Coordinates of C-alpha atoms in Angstrom, one line a residue:
M1 CA 13.6 8.8 -12.0
P2 CA 10.0 7.5 -11.4
S3 CA 8.8 7.6 -7.8
Y4 CA 6.2 5.5 -5.9
T5 CA 3.9 6.3 -2.9
A6 CA 2.0 3.4 -1.4
P7 CA -1.8 3.9 -1.7
T8 CA -2.4 3.0 1.9
R9 CA -5.5 5.1 2.3
D10 CA -7.2 3.3 -0.5
I11 CA -6.2 -0.1 0.7
Q12 CA -7.6 0.8 4.1
F13 CA -10.9 1.8 2.5
V14 CA -11.2 -1.6 0.8
L15 CA -10.3 -3.5 3.9
N16 CA -12.3 -1.6 6.4
E17 CA -15.3 -0.1 4.6
I18 CA -15.9 -2.5 1.6
L19 CA -14.8 -5.8 3.1
D20 CA -15.3 -4.8 6.7
V21 CA -12.7 -7.4 7.6
A22 CA -12.6 -6.8 11.4
N23 CA -16.3 -7.8 11.7
S24 CA -16.0 -10.9 9.6
D25 CA -16.3 -14.3 11.2
V26 CA -13.2 -15.6 9.5
P27 CA -10.7 -16.8 12.1
G28 CA -8.0 -14.2 12.6
Y29 CA -10.0 -11.3 11.1
S30 CA -11.1 -9.9 14.4
E31 CA -7.5 -8.7 14.9
L32 CA -7.6 -6.6 11.7
E33 CA -8.9 -3.4 13.3
P34 CA -8.2 -0.2 11.3
D35 CA -5.4 1.0 13.7
F36 CA -3.6 -2.4 13.3
T37 CA -3.9 -2.7 9.6
A38 CA -2.9 1.0 9.2
A39 CA 0.3 0.5 11.2
V40 CA 1.2 -2.6 9.1
L41 CA 0.5 -0.9 5.8
E42 CA 2.2 2.4 6.7
E43 CA 5.5 0.6 7.7
C44 CA 5.3 -1.5 4.5
G45 CA 4.7 1.6 2.4
K46 CA 7.7 3.4 3.9
L47 CA 10.0 0.4 3.1
N48 CA 8.8 0.2 -0.5
S49 CA 8.8 3.9 -1.2
A50 CA 12.2 4.6 0.4
V51 CA 14.2 1.4 -0.2
L52 CA 12.8 -0.7 -3.0
A53 CA 11.4 1.8 -5.4
P54 CA 14.8 3.5 -6.0
L55 CA 16.3 0.1 -6.8
N56 CA 13.7 -0.6 -9.5
V57 CA 15.6 1.4 -12.2
V58 CA 18.9 0.1 -10.9
G59 CA 17.7 -3.5 -11.4
D60 CA 16.3 -2.7 -14.9
K61 CA 19.6 -1.1 -16.1
E62 CA 22.1 -3.5 -14.5
G63 CA 20.2 -6.8 -14.6
C64 CA 21.7 -10.0 -13.3
V65 CA 25.1 -11.3 -14.3
L66 CA 26.2 -15.0 -14.4
E67 CA 29.8 -15.5 -13.5
N68 CA 31.3 -19.0 -13.1
G69 CA 28.0 -20.5 -12.3
V70 CA 27.0 -17.8 -9.8
V71 CA 24.4 -15.1 -10.4
R72 CA 25.1 -11.7 -9.1
T73 CA 22.0 -9.6 -8.5
P74 CA 21.9 -5.8 -9.1
T75 CA 23.6 -3.3 -6.8
G76 CA 21.7 -2.8 -3.6
F77 CA 19.4 -5.9 -3.9
K78 CA 21.2 -8.0 -1.3
A79 CA 21.2 -5.2 1.4
A80 CA 17.5 -4.5 0.6
F81 CA 16.7 -8.2 0.8
D82 CA 18.3 -8.4 4.2
Q83 CA 16.2 -5.4 5.3
V84 CA 13.0 -7.1 4.0
R85 CA 13.8 -10.3 5.9
E86 CA 14.7 -8.5 9.1
G87 CA 11.3 -6.7 9.0
G88 CA 9.5 -10.1 8.9
W89 CA 7.7 -9.2 5.7
T90 CA 8.5 -12.5 4.0
G91 CA 6.4 -14.6 6.5
L92 CA 3.6 -12.2 7.2
D93 CA 0.8 -14.7 6.6
M94 CA 2.7 -17.9 7.3
P95 CA 2.2 -20.1 10.4
E96 CA 3.9 -19.0 13.7
E97 CA 5.3 -22.5 14.2
F98 CA 7.6 -22.0 11.3
G99 CA 8.5 -18.4 12.1
G100 CA 5.7 -16.5 10.4
Q101 CA 3.2 -14.0 11.9
N102 CA 0.1 -15.9 11.0
M103 CA -1.8 -12.9 9.6
P104 CA -4.6 -13.6 7.2
Y105 CA -3.7 -14.0 3.5
V106 CA -5.6 -10.7 2.7
M107 CA -2.8 -8.8 4.6
G108 CA -0.2 -10.7 2.6
I109 CA -1.9 -9.6 -0.6
A110 CA -2.3 -6.0 0.5
T111 CA 1.4 -5.7 1.2
L112 CA 2.3 -7.6 -1.9
E113 CA 0.8 -4.9 -4.0
M114 CA 3.3 -2.4 -2.6
F115 CA 6.2 -4.7 -3.2
A116 CA 5.1 -5.4 -6.8
S117 CA 4.5 -1.7 -7.5
S118 CA 7.8 -0.5 -6.1
N119 CA 10.0 -3.2 -7.6
Q120 CA 8.4 -6.2 -9.3
A121 CA 11.6 -8.0 -10.2
F122 CA 12.8 -7.8 -6.6
A123 CA 9.5 -8.9 -5.1
M124 CA 9.6 -12.1 -7.2
Y125 CA 12.4 -13.5 -5.1
Q126 CA 10.3 -13.5 -1.9
G127 CA 7.0 -14.1 -3.8
L128 CA 8.2 -17.4 -5.4
T129 CA 9.6 -18.5 -2.0
H130 CA 6.2 -18.0 -0.5
G131 CA 4.5 -20.1 -3.1
A132 CA 7.1 -22.9 -2.7
A133 CA 6.7 -22.8 1.0
S134 CA 2.9 -23.0 0.7
A135 CA 3.2 -26.1 -1.4
I136 CA 5.5 -27.8 1.2
L137 CA 3.1 -26.7 3.9
V138 CA 0.1 -28.3 2.3
H139 CA 1.7 -31.4 0.7
G140 CA 5.0 -32.0 2.5
S141 CA 5.7 -34.5 5.2
D142 CA 6.3 -33.4 8.8
Q143 CA 10.0 -33.9 8.3
Q144 CA 10.1 -31.9 5.1
K145 CA 8.2 -29.0 6.8
A146 CA 10.5 -29.0 9.8
T147 CA 13.6 -29.1 7.5
Y148 CA 12.7 -26.5 5.0
L149 CA 9.9 -24.2 6.2
P150 CA 11.6 -22.2 9.0
K151 CA 14.4 -21.0 6.7
M152 CA 12.0 -20.4 3.7
V153 CA 9.5 -18.4 5.8
S154 CA 12.4 -16.2 6.9
C155 CA 13.8 -16.2 3.3
E156 CA 17.2 -17.3 4.6
W157 CA 16.5 -19.9 1.9
T158 CA 14.5 -19.0 -1.2
G159 CA 12.3 -21.2 -3.4
T160 CA 11.4 -21.7 -7.0
M161 CA 9.0 -23.7 -9.2
N162 CA 10.4 -25.7 -12.1
L163 CA 7.7 -26.6 -14.7
T164 CA 8.7 -25.5 -18.2
E165 CA 11.1 -27.3 -20.5
P166 CA 12.5 -26.2 -23.9
H167 CA 10.0 -28.4 -25.9
C168 CA 6.9 -27.9 -23.7
G169 CA 5.3 -25.0 -22.0
T170 CA 1.6 -25.3 -21.2
D171 CA 1.5 -29.1 -22.2
L172 CA 3.5 -30.4 -19.2
G173 CA 2.6 -34.0 -20.1
L174 CA 5.3 -33.8 -22.7
M175 CA 8.1 -33.2 -20.2
R176 CA 11.2 -35.3 -20.3
T177 CA 12.9 -34.6 -16.9
K178 CA 13.3 -38.0 -15.2
A179 CA 13.4 -39.0 -11.5
E180 CA 15.2 -42.3 -10.9
P181 CA 14.5 -43.9 -7.5
Q182 CA 17.6 -44.4 -5.3
E183 CA 18.2 -46.9 -2.5
D184 CA 18.2 -44.3 0.2
G185 CA 14.6 -43.2 -0.7
S186 CA 15.8 -40.1 -2.7
Y187 CA 15.5 -39.7 -6.5
A188 CA 18.2 -38.7 -9.1
I189 CA 16.7 -35.8 -11.1
T190 CA 18.0 -35.3 -14.6
G191 CA 16.7 -32.8 -17.2
Q192 CA 16.6 -29.2 -18.2
K193 CA 14.1 -26.6 -17.1
I194 CA 13.7 -23.1 -18.6
F195 CA 12.3 -19.7 -17.6
I196 CA 13.0 -20.5 -13.9
S197 CA 12.6 -17.2 -12.0
A198 CA 15.1 -16.7 -9.2
G199 CA 16.7 -20.0 -10.2
E200 CA 20.1 -18.9 -9.1
H201 CA 21.2 -15.8 -7.2
D202 CA 23.3 -14.4 -4.3
L203 CA 20.5 -13.3 -2.0
A204 CA 20.1 -16.4 0.1
D205 CA 22.2 -19.3 1.6
N206 CA 20.2 -22.0 -0.2
I207 CA 17.6 -22.3 -2.9
I208 CA 14.9 -24.9 -2.6
H209 CA 13.7 -25.9 -6.1
L210 CA 10.4 -27.6 -6.5
V211 CA 10.8 -29.6 -9.7
L212 CA 8.3 -31.5 -11.8
A213 CA 9.6 -34.8 -13.2
K214 CA 8.5 -38.2 -14.3
I215 CA 9.3 -41.5 -12.5
P216 CA 10.1 -44.2 -15.0
G217 CA 7.3 -46.7 -15.4
G218 CA 4.6 -44.2 -14.4
P219 CA 1.5 -43.3 -16.4
E220 CA 1.8 -41.5 -19.7
G221 CA 1.3 -37.8 -20.0
I222 CA 0.4 -35.4 -17.2
K223 CA -0.8 -38.3 -15.0
G224 CA 2.8 -39.5 -14.7
V225 CA 4.2 -36.3 -13.3
S226 CA 5.5 -36.1 -9.7
L227 CA 6.9 -33.1 -7.7
F228 CA 10.3 -33.1 -6.0
I229 CA 12.2 -31.0 -3.5
V230 CA 15.7 -30.4 -5.0
P231 CA 17.9 -28.1 -2.9
K232 CA 20.8 -26.3 -4.2
F233 CA 22.8 -27.4 -1.2
I234 CA 21.9 -30.7 0.5
V235 CA 20.5 -30.1 4.0
N236 CA 22.2 -32.3 6.7
D237 CA 20.2 -34.0 9.4
D238 CA 21.2 -31.3 11.9
G239 CA 19.9 -28.6 9.5
S240 CA 23.3 -27.4 8.4
L241 CA 24.2 -27.2 4.7
G242 CA 26.2 -29.9 3.1
D243 CA 27.4 -30.6 -0.4
R244 CA 26.4 -28.7 -3.5
N245 CA 23.8 -30.6 -5.4
A246 CA 24.3 -31.7 -9.0
L247 CA 22.4 -28.8 -10.5
S248 CA 23.5 -25.6 -12.1
C249 CA 22.4 -22.4 -13.9
G250 CA 23.2 -22.8 -17.6
K251 CA 22.4 -19.2 -18.6
I252 CA 20.3 -16.2 -17.7
E253 CA 17.6 -15.4 -20.2
E254 CA 17.7 -12.0 -21.9
K255 CA 14.2 -10.6 -21.4
M256 CA 12.0 -7.7 -22.3
G257 CA 11.6 -6.7 -18.7
I258 CA 12.0 -7.7 -15.0
H259 CA 15.7 -7.5 -15.6
G260 CA 16.4 -7.5 -11.9
N261 CA 15.2 -11.0 -11.5
S262 CA 17.4 -13.9 -12.6
T263 CA 15.4 -16.0 -15.1
C264 CA 17.5 -19.1 -15.5
V265 CA 17.9 -22.2 -17.5
M266 CA 18.4 -24.9 -14.9
N267 CA 20.3 -28.1 -15.6
Y268 CA 19.8 -31.1 -13.3
D269 CA 22.5 -33.8 -13.7
G270 CA 21.4 -36.6 -11.4
A271 CA 20.6 -34.1 -8.6
R272 CA 19.3 -35.5 -5.4
G273 CA 15.6 -34.8 -4.9
W274 CA 12.9 -36.0 -2.5
L275 CA 9.3 -36.7 -3.5
I276 CA 6.8 -34.2 -2.1
G277 CA 3.2 -35.4 -1.9
D278 CA 2.0 -38.6 -3.6
M279 CA 3.8 -40.3 -6.5
H280 CA 2.4 -39.3 -9.9
K281 CA 0.3 -36.5 -8.2
G282 CA 2.8 -33.7 -8.9
M283 CA 0.4 -31.4 -10.6
R284 CA -2.0 -31.4 -7.6
A285 CA 0.9 -30.2 -5.4
M286 CA 2.2 -27.8 -7.9
F287 CA -1.2 -26.2 -8.3
T288 CA -1.0 -25.1 -4.7
M289 CA 1.7 -22.8 -6.0
M290 CA 0.1 -22.0 -9.3
N291 CA -3.3 -20.8 -7.8
E292 CA -1.5 -18.6 -5.3
A293 CA 0.8 -17.4 -8.0
R294 CA -2.0 -16.5 -10.4
L295 CA -3.6 -14.2 -7.8
G296 CA -0.2 -12.7 -7.2
V297 CA 0.3 -12.2 -11.0
G298 CA -3.1 -10.5 -11.2
M299 CA -1.8 -8.2 -8.5
Q300 CA 1.3 -7.5 -10.7
G301 CA -1.0 -6.2 -13.4
L302 CA -2.6 -3.8 -10.9
A303 CA 0.7 -2.9 -9.3
Q304 CA 2.5 -1.9 -12.5
A305 CA -0.6 0.1 -13.5
E306 CA -0.6 1.9 -10.2
A307 CA 3.0 2.9 -10.3
A308 CA 2.8 4.0 -13.9
Y309 CA -0.4 6.0 -13.1
Q310 CA 1.2 7.8 -10.2
N311 CA 4.0 9.1 -12.3
A312 CA 1.7 10.0 -15.3
V313 CA -0.5 12.1 -12.9
A314 CA 2.6 13.9 -11.7
Y315 CA 3.8 14.6 -15.2
A316 CA 0.4 15.7 -16.4
R317 CA 0.2 18.3 -13.6
D318 CA 3.7 19.7 -14.2
R319 CA 4.1 19.5 -18.1
L320 CA 2.8 22.7 -19.7
Q321 CA 1.4 22.3 -23.2
G322 CA -1.4 24.1 -25.0
R323 CA -4.3 25.9 -23.6
A324 CA -7.6 24.6 -22.2
V325 CA -10.3 24.9 -24.9
T326 CA -12.5 26.7 -22.4
G327 CA -9.9 29.4 -21.6
A328 CA -6.5 29.6 -20.0
E329 CA -6.2 28.0 -16.6
N330 CA -2.6 29.0 -16.1
P331 CA -2.8 32.6 -17.4
D332 CA 0.5 33.6 -15.9
G333 CA 2.4 30.8 -17.6
P334 CA 3.2 30.2 -21.2
A335 CA 0.8 27.2 -21.4
D336 CA -1.6 25.2 -19.3
P337 CA -0.7 21.9 -17.7
L338 CA -1.5 18.7 -19.6
I339 CA -4.1 17.7 -17.1
V340 CA -6.6 20.3 -18.2
H341 CA -7.1 18.6 -21.6
P342 CA -10.1 16.2 -21.9
D343 CA -8.2 13.5 -23.6
I344 CA -5.5 13.5 -20.9
R345 CA -8.2 13.4 -18.3
R346 CA -9.9 10.5 -20.1
S347 CA -6.7 8.5 -20.0
L348 CA -6.0 9.3 -16.3
M349 CA -9.6 8.3 -15.4
D350 CA -9.2 5.1 -17.3
Q351 CA -6.2 4.3 -15.2
K352 CA -7.6 5.5 -11.9
S353 CA -10.9 3.7 -12.2
F354 CA -9.1 0.5 -13.2
T355 CA -6.5 0.5 -10.4
E356 CA -9.0 1.2 -7.6
G357 CA -11.6 -1.3 -8.9
A358 CA -8.9 -3.9 -9.4
R359 CA -7.6 -3.4 -5.9
A360 CA -11.0 -4.1 -4.4
F361 CA -11.4 -7.2 -6.7
I362 CA -8.1 -8.7 -5.7
L363 CA -8.5 -8.1 -2.0
W364 CA -12.0 -9.6 -2.1
G365 CA -10.4 -12.6 -3.8
A366 CA -7.8 -12.9 -1.0
M367 CA -10.7 -12.7 1.5
L368 CA -12.4 -15.6 -0.3
I369 CA -9.1 -17.6 0.0
D370 CA -9.1 -16.9 3.8
K371 CA -12.7 -18.0 4.1
S372 CA -11.8 -21.2 2.3
H373 CA -8.6 -22.0 4.2
R374 CA -9.3 -20.6 7.6
A375 CA -13.0 -21.2 7.9
G376 CA -13.4 -24.2 5.6
D377 CA -16.0 -22.5 3.5
A378 CA -16.6 -24.7 0.4
D379 CA -18.6 -22.0 -1.3
A380 CA -15.8 -19.5 -1.0
E381 CA -13.4 -22.1 -2.4
G382 CA -15.7 -22.6 -5.4
M383 CA -16.0 -18.9 -6.0
I384 CA -12.3 -18.1 -5.9
S385 CA -11.7 -21.1 -8.2
L386 CA -14.1 -19.5 -10.7
L387 CA -12.7 -16.1 -10.3
T388 CA -8.9 -16.9 -10.4
P389 CA -8.6 -17.0 -14.2
V390 CA -10.5 -13.7 -14.4
I391 CA -8.2 -12.1 -11.8
K392 CA -5.1 -13.3 -13.6
G393 CA -6.1 -12.8 -17.2
F394 CA -8.3 -9.7 -17.1
L395 CA -6.2 -7.7 -14.6
T396 CA -2.9 -8.4 -16.4
D397 CA -4.4 -7.6 -19.8
R398 CA -5.9 -4.3 -18.6
G399 CA -3.0 -3.5 -16.3
Y400 CA -0.6 -3.7 -19.2
D401 CA -3.0 -1.4 -21.2
M402 CA -2.9 1.1 -18.4
T403 CA 0.9 1.2 -18.3
V404 CA 0.8 2.0 -22.1
Q405 CA -1.7 4.8 -21.4
A406 CA 0.5 6.2 -18.7
Q407 CA 3.5 6.1 -21.0
Q408 CA 1.5 7.8 -23.7
I409 CA 0.8 10.8 -21.5
Y410 CA 4.5 11.6 -21.6
G411 CA 4.5 11.8 -25.4
G412 CA 8.0 11.2 -26.7
H413 CA 9.5 11.3 -23.2
G414 CA 7.5 8.2 -22.5
Y415 CA 9.6 6.4 -25.1
I416 CA 12.9 7.7 -23.8
E417 CA 14.5 5.5 -21.1
E418 CA 15.6 8.6 -19.1
W419 CA 12.1 9.0 -17.8
G420 CA 11.6 5.3 -16.8
M421 CA 8.1 4.9 -18.0
S422 CA 8.9 2.1 -20.5
Q423 CA 10.0 -0.1 -17.6
F424 CA 6.5 -0.3 -16.2
T425 CA 5.2 -1.4 -19.6
R426 CA 8.0 -3.9 -20.2
D427 CA 7.7 -5.4 -16.7
A428 CA 3.9 -5.6 -16.9
R429 CA 4.1 -7.5 -20.2
I430 CA 5.3 -10.8 -18.6
A431 CA 2.3 -11.0 -16.3
M432 CA 0.1 -11.7 -19.3
I433 CA 2.3 -14.7 -20.1
Y434 CA 3.7 -16.6 -17.1
E435 CA 1.7 -18.7 -14.6
G436 CA -0.5 -19.8 -17.5
A437 CA -0.8 -17.5 -20.6
N438 CA -4.0 -15.4 -20.6
G439 CA -5.5 -17.4 -23.5
V440 CA -5.1 -20.5 -21.4
Q441 CA -6.8 -18.7 -18.5
A442 CA -9.8 -17.9 -20.8
L443 CA -10.0 -21.6 -21.9
D444 CA -9.8 -22.7 -18.3
L445 CA -12.6 -20.3 -17.3
V446 CA -15.0 -21.4 -20.1
G447 CA -13.9 -25.0 -20.5
R448 CA -13.7 -26.0 -16.8
K449 CA -14.6 -23.3 -14.3
L450 CA -18.1 -22.4 -15.6
A451 CA -19.3 -26.0 -15.3
L452 CA -17.5 -26.6 -11.9
D453 CA -19.9 -28.3 -9.5
G454 CA -22.7 -28.2 -12.1
G455 CA -22.4 -24.5 -12.6
K456 CA -23.1 -23.9 -8.9
H457 CA -20.5 -21.1 -8.5
V458 CA -21.3 -19.0 -11.5
M459 CA -24.9 -19.1 -10.6
A460 CA -24.0 -18.0 -7.1
F461 CA -22.1 -15.1 -8.6
F462 CA -25.2 -14.0 -10.5
E463 CA -27.3 -14.3 -7.4
M464 CA -24.8 -12.2 -5.5
V465 CA -25.0 -9.5 -8.1
K466 CA -28.8 -9.7 -8.2
G467 CA -29.1 -9.6 -4.4
F468 CA -26.8 -6.5 -4.2
C469 CA -28.8 -4.7 -6.9
K470 CA -32.1 -5.5 -5.2
E471 CA -30.8 -4.5 -1.7
N472 CA -29.4 -1.2 -2.9
G473 CA -31.6 -0.3 -5.8
D474 CA -33.6 2.4 -3.9
V475 CA -30.6 3.9 -2.0
E476 CA -30.2 7.5 -3.0
G477 CA -27.1 8.0 -5.2
M478 CA -26.8 4.4 -6.2
A479 CA -28.8 4.5 -9.5
P480 CA -25.7 5.3 -11.7
F481 CA -24.1 2.1 -10.3
I482 CA -27.1 -0.3 -10.1
E483 CA -28.5 0.1 -13.6
P484 CA -25.2 -0.4 -15.5
L485 CA -24.4 -3.3 -13.2
K486 CA -27.7 -5.0 -14.0
A487 CA -27.2 -4.5 -17.7
A488 CA -23.7 -5.9 -17.6
S489 CA -24.7 -8.9 -15.5
K490 CA -27.4 -9.6 -18.1
D491 CA -24.7 -9.6 -20.8
L492 CA -22.6 -12.1 -18.8
Q493 CA -25.6 -14.4 -18.3
A494 CA -26.5 -14.1 -22.1
A495 CA -22.9 -15.2 -22.9
G496 CA -23.1 -18.1 -20.6
M497 CA -26.4 -19.1 -22.1
Y498 CA -24.9 -19.0 -25.6
F499 CA -22.1 -21.4 -24.5
M500 CA -24.7 -23.8 -23.0
Q501 CA -26.8 -23.8 -26.2
N502 CA -23.9 -24.0 -28.7
G503 CA -20.8 -25.3 -26.9
M504 CA -21.6 -28.9 -26.8
K505 CA -22.5 -29.4 -30.5
N506 CA -19.7 -27.0 -31.6
P507 CA -16.9 -26.6 -29.0
N508 CA -15.2 -24.0 -31.2
A509 CA -18.2 -21.7 -30.7
A510 CA -17.4 -21.6 -27.0
L511 CA -13.6 -21.5 -27.2
S512 CA -13.6 -18.8 -29.9
G513 CA -15.4 -16.6 -27.5
S514 CA -13.5 -17.6 -24.3
Y515 CA -11.2 -14.6 -24.3
D516 CA -14.1 -12.1 -24.7
F517 CA -15.9 -14.0 -22.0
M518 CA -13.0 -13.5 -19.6
H519 CA -13.0 -9.8 -20.3
L520 CA -16.7 -9.6 -20.1
F521 CA -16.6 -11.3 -16.7
G522 CA -13.8 -9.1 -15.5
H523 CA -15.7 -5.9 -16.3
V524 CA -18.7 -7.2 -14.4
C525 CA -16.5 -8.0 -11.4
L526 CA -15.1 -4.5 -11.4
G527 CA -18.5 -3.1 -11.9
L528 CA -19.6 -5.0 -8.8
M529 CA -16.6 -3.7 -6.9
W530 CA -17.4 -0.1 -7.9
A531 CA -21.0 -0.5 -6.8
R532 CA -19.8 -1.8 -3.4
S533 CA -17.3 1.1 -3.2
A534 CA -20.0 3.6 -4.0
R535 CA -22.3 2.1 -1.3
A536 CA -19.5 2.4 1.3
A537 CA -18.6 5.9 0.2
L538 CA -22.3 7.0 0.5
A539 CA -22.6 5.5 3.9
A540 CA -19.5 7.3 5.1
L541 CA -20.7 10.7 3.8
A542 CA -24.1 10.1 5.4
G543 CA -22.4 9.3 8.6
G544 CA -20.5 12.6 8.7
A545 CA -17.1 11.4 7.6
S546 CA -14.5 14.2 7.9
D547 CA -12.6 13.2 4.7
T548 CA -15.4 14.1 2.4
A549 CA -13.1 14.8 -0.6
F550 CA -11.9 11.2 -0.6
Y551 CA -15.4 9.7 -0.7
E552 CA -16.8 12.2 -3.2
N553 CA -13.8 11.4 -5.5
K554 CA -14.5 7.7 -5.0
L555 CA -18.0 8.2 -6.3
T556 CA -16.9 10.3 -9.2
T557 CA -14.3 7.8 -10.3
G558 CA -16.8 4.9 -9.9
R559 CA -19.4 6.7 -12.0
Y560 CA -16.8 7.1 -14.7
Y561 CA -16.1 3.3 -14.8
M562 CA -19.8 2.5 -14.9
A563 CA -20.5 5.0 -17.8
R564 CA -17.3 4.6 -19.9
Q565 CA -15.9 1.1 -19.2
L566 CA -18.7 -1.2 -18.1
P567 CA -20.6 -0.8 -21.5
M568 CA -17.8 -2.8 -23.1
T569 CA -19.7 -5.9 -21.9
A570 CA -22.1 -5.4 -24.9
T571 CA -19.2 -5.5 -27.3
H572 CA -17.8 -8.6 -25.8
L573 CA -21.2 -10.3 -25.9
A574 CA -21.6 -9.4 -29.6
R575 CA -18.3 -11.0 -30.4
I576 CA -19.1 -14.1 -28.5
Q577 CA -22.5 -14.5 -30.2
S578 CA -20.8 -14.2 -33.6
G579 CA -19.7 -17.8 -33.0
A580 CA -16.8 -19.7 -34.4
E581 CA -17.3 -19.0 -38.1
P582 CA -15.5 -15.6 -38.3
V583 CA -12.6 -17.0 -36.2
M584 CA -12.2 -20.5 -37.9
A585 CA -13.3 -19.8 -41.5
L586 CA -9.9 -19.0 -42.9
P587 CA -8.0 -22.2 -43.8
A588 CA -4.7 -22.7 -41.8
D589 CA -2.6 -22.6 -45.0
A590 CA -4.1 -19.2 -45.9
F591 CA -2.4 -17.4 -43.0

């Protein structure tokens, strides 16, 4: 059975030495001293390694079962969910007035990685609840907040997001679910939603569905969509639970992965719902959930890659096969361990350099969200809006690739369910699809985010990279990081310039290159993170740090990424500059 150990040392390195959180002027960050963050991360790591990780295979094999309208979660899930609730992990970064601990979002994301690595299907129950609670926190009335948030923050009640319908996925303007106004101020919600994660289960006393629907007479398309709170059980005025609402789970989807999460078809048959936010402004409220969810999904790409990598390393060390080409390294044994072979080492370095770079990228993104929300920093808000599709799209694509590489190290055993490696690949696959498929993320990046505020934020990104390179160009040991980063940044700028020169007169020229641009941007972001990591590691070594092996390994891993991965920006640029012709030339009927 696969195992998992939380990478708390590396998370601490990012928080304390790259981001220097305790010395930031973001409200609440002064409390994030190393001893405090270490205590939180260690306790979270123990819970995930000892309790949730062993249930990952159980959830995969058993799945969820629908019986007489009730979904039964896998063996052990309910007891574990109770343990997570009792530890206060579900409300770590939520306001104290609703029962949370009011820690910065960056700590919520740091712990989320562990939950997603140890058991992604399980973590989705609390993760979706966090997103639904965030939407109510931002857009709900005072009464709605008082009614729902205390129980949702504690996960006594869980939450969902209901967008997709059988006939429409990304194009939500086509939805048919109706919300008929009632005399008491509520709405009768009628329609069917599909792919609803955690739509029905036995882990909580109530489930608070956030449902997109159209009020008759409203504007056509997406402009006529509103958002509604539709509880599984009606909540009485005194906070107790009343009658069962007119909603039900029609079936559980049979999926490639995340079997431990109940992905439901939800039927609403005149269910009572209450408008949240403004009428016909449902997408604005829903995007509070979507943006948070997209960062969390990017984290899932990293998380599955990390878990798969840990097991691949263990296997490569133990499995004896062949001899090192430079001479036997295990002369007393019948063969050398796999890890001596260059191609195995290449694969492990791909995985290690990705996970450590991605971790720094996501935690930096979480810090930008804290700057935006806690400090009112408009520039930080613009930067994370630009980077969100990159975090979601690039990290889930590459995270999936890394799970495949980890599986490959096992050879045939990687394909056999007994070893558990296929689960990481199967679970990682959904992250490339949900919360906006990665092709849509690329279109959003090129079609909307680059031009946001007149291109102010992408220009700020270029200036940030340029400033870092100038500031650290003469620092001893930084040359292997600065020069590749400069070259990659120039490739990114050249791609942006191509879009500016060609995109207006031929939109297909931009959109044909959007996916490559997302990956090009992602590589530059990880290159920047590795350059920052190297600067922090060099500073620690110069300061006499006792853990020299950690910092030297960090530099070695970073140099690998800069030499072997970052040059991919040139390939992506060449594809972008080939324009729309190679992509669009073949007639549709020729496929």
